[in-house]
Coordinates of C-alpha atoms in Angstrom, one line a residue:
M1 CA -0.6 47.1 -9.6
E2 CA 0.2 44.9 -12.7
R3 CA 3.1 47.2 -13.5
I4 CA 4.5 46.9 -10.0
I5 CA 4.1 43.2 -9.9
C6 CA 5.9 42.9 -13.2
L7 CA 8.8 45.0 -11.9
V8 CA 9.1 43.0 -8.7
V9 CA 8.9 39.6 -10.5
G10 CA 11.4 40.9 -13.1
Y11 CA 13.8 42.1 -10.4
A12 CA 13.6 38.6 -8.7
F13 CA 14.6 36.9 -11.9
G14 CA 17.3 39.5 -12.5
L15 CA 18.9 38.4 -9.2
I16 CA 20.0 35.2 -10.8
E17 CA 23.5 36.4 -11.6
S18 CA 24.7 33.9 -14.2
G19 CA 28.3 35.3 -14.3
Y20 CA 28.7 35.5 -10.5
L21 CA 27.3 31.9 -10.1
Y22 CA 29.5 30.5 -12.9
G23 CA 32.5 32.2 -11.4
K24 CA 31.8 30.8 -8.0
M25 CA 31.5 27.3 -9.5
N26 CA 35.1 27.9 -10.8
G27 CA 36.3 29.2 -7.5
I28 CA 36.4 32.9 -8.2
D29 CA 34.4 36.0 -7.7
I30 CA 34.3 37.3 -11.3
R31 CA 33.7 40.8 -10.0
Q32 CA 37.2 40.8 -8.6
H33 CA 38.7 40.3 -12.1
G34 CA 38.7 42.0 -15.4
S35 CA 36.3 44.9 -15.7
G36 CA 34.8 44.1 -12.3
N37 CA 31.2 43.3 -13.4
S38 CA 29.4 39.9 -13.6
G39 CA 28.3 40.2 -17.2
T40 CA 28.9 38.2 -20.4
T41 CA 31.9 40.1 -21.7
N42 CA 33.8 39.9 -18.5
A43 CA 33.0 36.2 -18.2
L44 CA 34.4 35.8 -21.7
R45 CA 37.6 37.7 -21.0
V46 CA 38.2 36.1 -17.5
L47 CA 37.0 32.5 -17.9
G48 CA 36.9 31.9 -21.7
K49 CA 34.5 31.3 -24.5
K50 CA 32.5 28.6 -22.8
A51 CA 31.9 30.8 -19.8
G52 CA 30.9 33.7 -22.0
L53 CA 28.4 31.5 -23.8
V54 CA 26.9 30.0 -20.7
V55 CA 26.6 33.4 -18.9
F56 CA 25.0 35.0 -22.0
I57 CA 22.4 32.2 -22.4
G58 CA 21.7 32.3 -18.7
D59 CA 21.1 36.0 -18.7
V60 CA 19.0 36.0 -21.8
L61 CA 16.8 33.1 -20.5
K62 CA 16.2 34.7 -17.1
T63 CA 14.7 37.6 -19.0
M64 CA 12.8 35.7 -21.6
I65 CA 11.1 33.4 -19.2
P66 CA 9.1 36.1 -17.3
C67 CA 8.7 38.2 -20.4
V68 CA 7.3 35.4 -22.5
A69 CA 5.1 34.4 -19.6
V70 CA 3.6 38.0 -19.6
R71 CA 3.0 37.8 -23.4
I72 CA 1.1 34.5 -22.9
L73 CA -0.9 35.8 -19.9
F74 CA -2.0 38.9 -21.9
R75 CA -2.4 37.2 -25.3
D76 CA -6.0 38.4 -25.4
D77 CA -4.8 42.0 -24.8
P78 CA -1.6 42.4 -26.9
P79 CA -1.0 46.1 -26.2
M80 CA -1.0 45.5 -22.5
G81 CA 1.2 42.5 -23.1
Y82 CA 3.8 44.6 -24.9
L83 CA 3.8 47.3 -22.2
L84 CA 4.1 44.8 -19.3
T85 CA 6.8 43.0 -21.2
L86 CA 8.9 46.2 -21.0
Y87 CA 8.1 46.6 -17.3
T88 CA 9.1 43.0 -16.6
G89 CA 12.3 43.4 -18.7
L90 CA 13.2 46.6 -16.8
G91 CA 12.8 44.8 -13.5
V92 CA 15.1 42.0 -14.7
I93 CA 17.8 44.6 -15.8
L94 CA 17.5 46.4 -12.4
G95 CA 17.9 43.1 -10.6
H96 CA 20.8 42.1 -12.8
N97 CA 22.6 45.5 -12.6
Y98 CA 21.9 46.1 -8.9
P99 CA 21.5 42.8 -7.0
F100 CA 21.0 43.7 -3.3
Y101 CA 22.8 40.6 -2.1
L102 CA 25.9 41.5 -4.0
K103 CA 26.0 45.1 -2.6
F104 CA 24.3 46.2 -5.9
Q105 CA 27.3 45.3 -8.0
G106 CA 26.1 43.3 -10.9
G107 CA 26.4 43.4 -14.7
K108 CA 25.5 46.0 -17.4
G109 CA 22.2 44.5 -18.6
I110 CA 22.9 44.0 -22.3
A111 CA 22.3 40.2 -22.4
A112 CA 19.1 40.9 -20.4
T113 CA 18.1 43.6 -22.9
A114 CA 18.7 41.0 -25.6
G115 CA 16.1 38.8 -23.8
I116 CA 13.6 41.7 -23.8
L117 CA 13.9 42.5 -27.5
T118 CA 13.7 38.8 -28.4
S119 CA 10.5 38.4 -26.3
L120 CA 9.1 41.6 -27.8
D121 CA 9.5 41.2 -31.5
W122 CA 11.7 38.8 -33.5
R123 CA 12.3 41.4 -36.2
L124 CA 13.9 43.7 -33.6
M125 CA 16.0 40.8 -32.4
V126 CA 17.3 40.1 -35.9
I127 CA 18.1 43.8 -36.6
C128 CA 19.9 44.2 -33.3
L129 CA 21.8 40.9 -33.7
I130 CA 23.0 41.9 -37.2
S131 CA 23.9 45.4 -36.1
F132 CA 25.8 44.1 -33.0
V133 CA 27.8 41.6 -35.0
L134 CA 28.7 44.1 -37.7
V135 CA 29.8 46.8 -35.2
V136 CA 31.9 44.5 -33.1
A137 CA 33.4 42.8 -36.2
V138 CA 34.5 46.2 -37.6
S139 CA 35.4 48.0 -34.4
R140 CA 36.2 45.1 -32.0
Y141 CA 34.5 47.1 -29.3
V142 CA 31.8 45.1 -27.5
S143 CA 30.7 48.2 -25.6
L144 CA 30.1 50.1 -28.9
G145 CA 28.0 47.3 -30.2
S146 CA 26.0 47.2 -27.0
L147 CA 25.3 50.9 -27.1
V148 CA 24.2 50.6 -30.8
V149 CA 21.7 47.9 -29.7
A150 CA 20.4 50.1 -26.9
T151 CA 19.9 53.0 -29.3
I152 CA 18.1 50.8 -31.9
F153 CA 15.9 49.3 -29.1
L154 CA 14.7 52.8 -28.1
A155 CA 14.2 54.0 -31.7
W156 CA 12.3 50.9 -32.6
N157 CA 9.9 51.1 -29.7
C158 CA 9.3 54.8 -30.3
V159 CA 8.4 54.1 -34.0
M160 CA 6.5 50.8 -33.5
A161 CA 4.5 51.6 -30.4
G162 CA 1.5 52.6 -32.6
S163 CA 1.8 49.4 -34.6
Y164 CA 1.7 47.4 -31.4
G165 CA -1.7 48.9 -30.6
I166 CA -0.5 50.9 -27.6
P167 CA -3.4 53.3 -26.9
E168 CA -2.8 57.0 -26.8
A169 CA -3.2 57.1 -23.1
G170 CA -0.5 54.5 -22.7
L171 CA 2.1 55.8 -25.2
T172 CA 3.9 58.1 -22.7
D173 CA 4.2 55.1 -20.2
Y174 CA 5.5 52.9 -23.0
Y175 CA 8.1 55.5 -24.2
I176 CA 9.3 56.2 -20.6
V177 CA 9.9 52.5 -19.9
A178 CA 11.6 51.9 -23.2
A179 CA 13.8 55.0 -22.6
A180 CA 14.6 53.8 -19.1
I181 CA 15.9 50.5 -20.4
S182 CA 18.1 52.3 -23.0
V183 CA 19.4 54.9 -20.6
L184 CA 20.4 52.3 -18.1
A185 CA 22.5 50.7 -20.8
F186 CA 24.3 54.0 -21.4
W187 CA 24.6 54.7 -17.7
R188 CA 26.3 51.3 -17.0
H189 CA 28.6 51.9 -19.9
K190 CA 29.6 55.5 -18.9
A191 CA 33.2 54.4 -18.2
N192 CA 33.3 52.6 -21.5
I193 CA 32.0 55.7 -23.3
V194 CA 34.9 57.8 -21.8
R195 CA 37.4 55.2 -23.0
L196 CA 35.9 55.0 -26.4
V197 CA 36.2 58.8 -26.8
H198 CA 39.8 58.7 -25.7
G199 CA 40.6 55.6 -27.8
T200 CA 41.6 53.5 -24.8
E201 CA 38.7 51.1 -24.6
N202 CA 39.6 47.4 -24.4
K203 CA 38.9 45.5 -27.7
L204 CA 37.4 42.1 -27.9
W205 CA 40.6 40.8 -29.3
G206 CA 44.0 42.4 -30.0
N207 CA 45.6 45.2 -28.0
K208 CA 44.2 48.5 -27.0
K209 CA 44.3 51.2 -29.6

């Protein structure tokens, strides 16, 4: 029941589409421009740096607020807190990526994933931030940096689950939710992956390769 509640609450928070709302404040439906999603990168490309920053902060906070609340509520049971944080974060990503009131056309969940890893472990946040910045600085592909973060997120949780005190009986559950979060990132970037393979992916600045 706790897992279901966390998924539902997370989904509700995920429905706060920062990019869509910011676009509407500026008189446009951001999903009708650029890459067609309501995430940070599209907001940056379509509406500029300020929009990208506002949307990123909004999407991170809508994830951190419920995830941190879970950590506080289960501070006396840290292993359960870690597990339910992942469930809550997964719910946020599902709400962000597939908002029912926007015909399930949302973002790609990377900023929301950043909110999860920040709530989960500050060390993971630092590693992912550095990796993302380095990959994007060298390649100029935001999508590639996002996929690297999703990979690190899964690898970290597979390695650190024991250190978080997750009991043997709950490890499979923990691994499955962590994997689901990572797989969702890859699934939402499937078109980007094809373009990366063919060298036609849009770069953050400059022309296409």
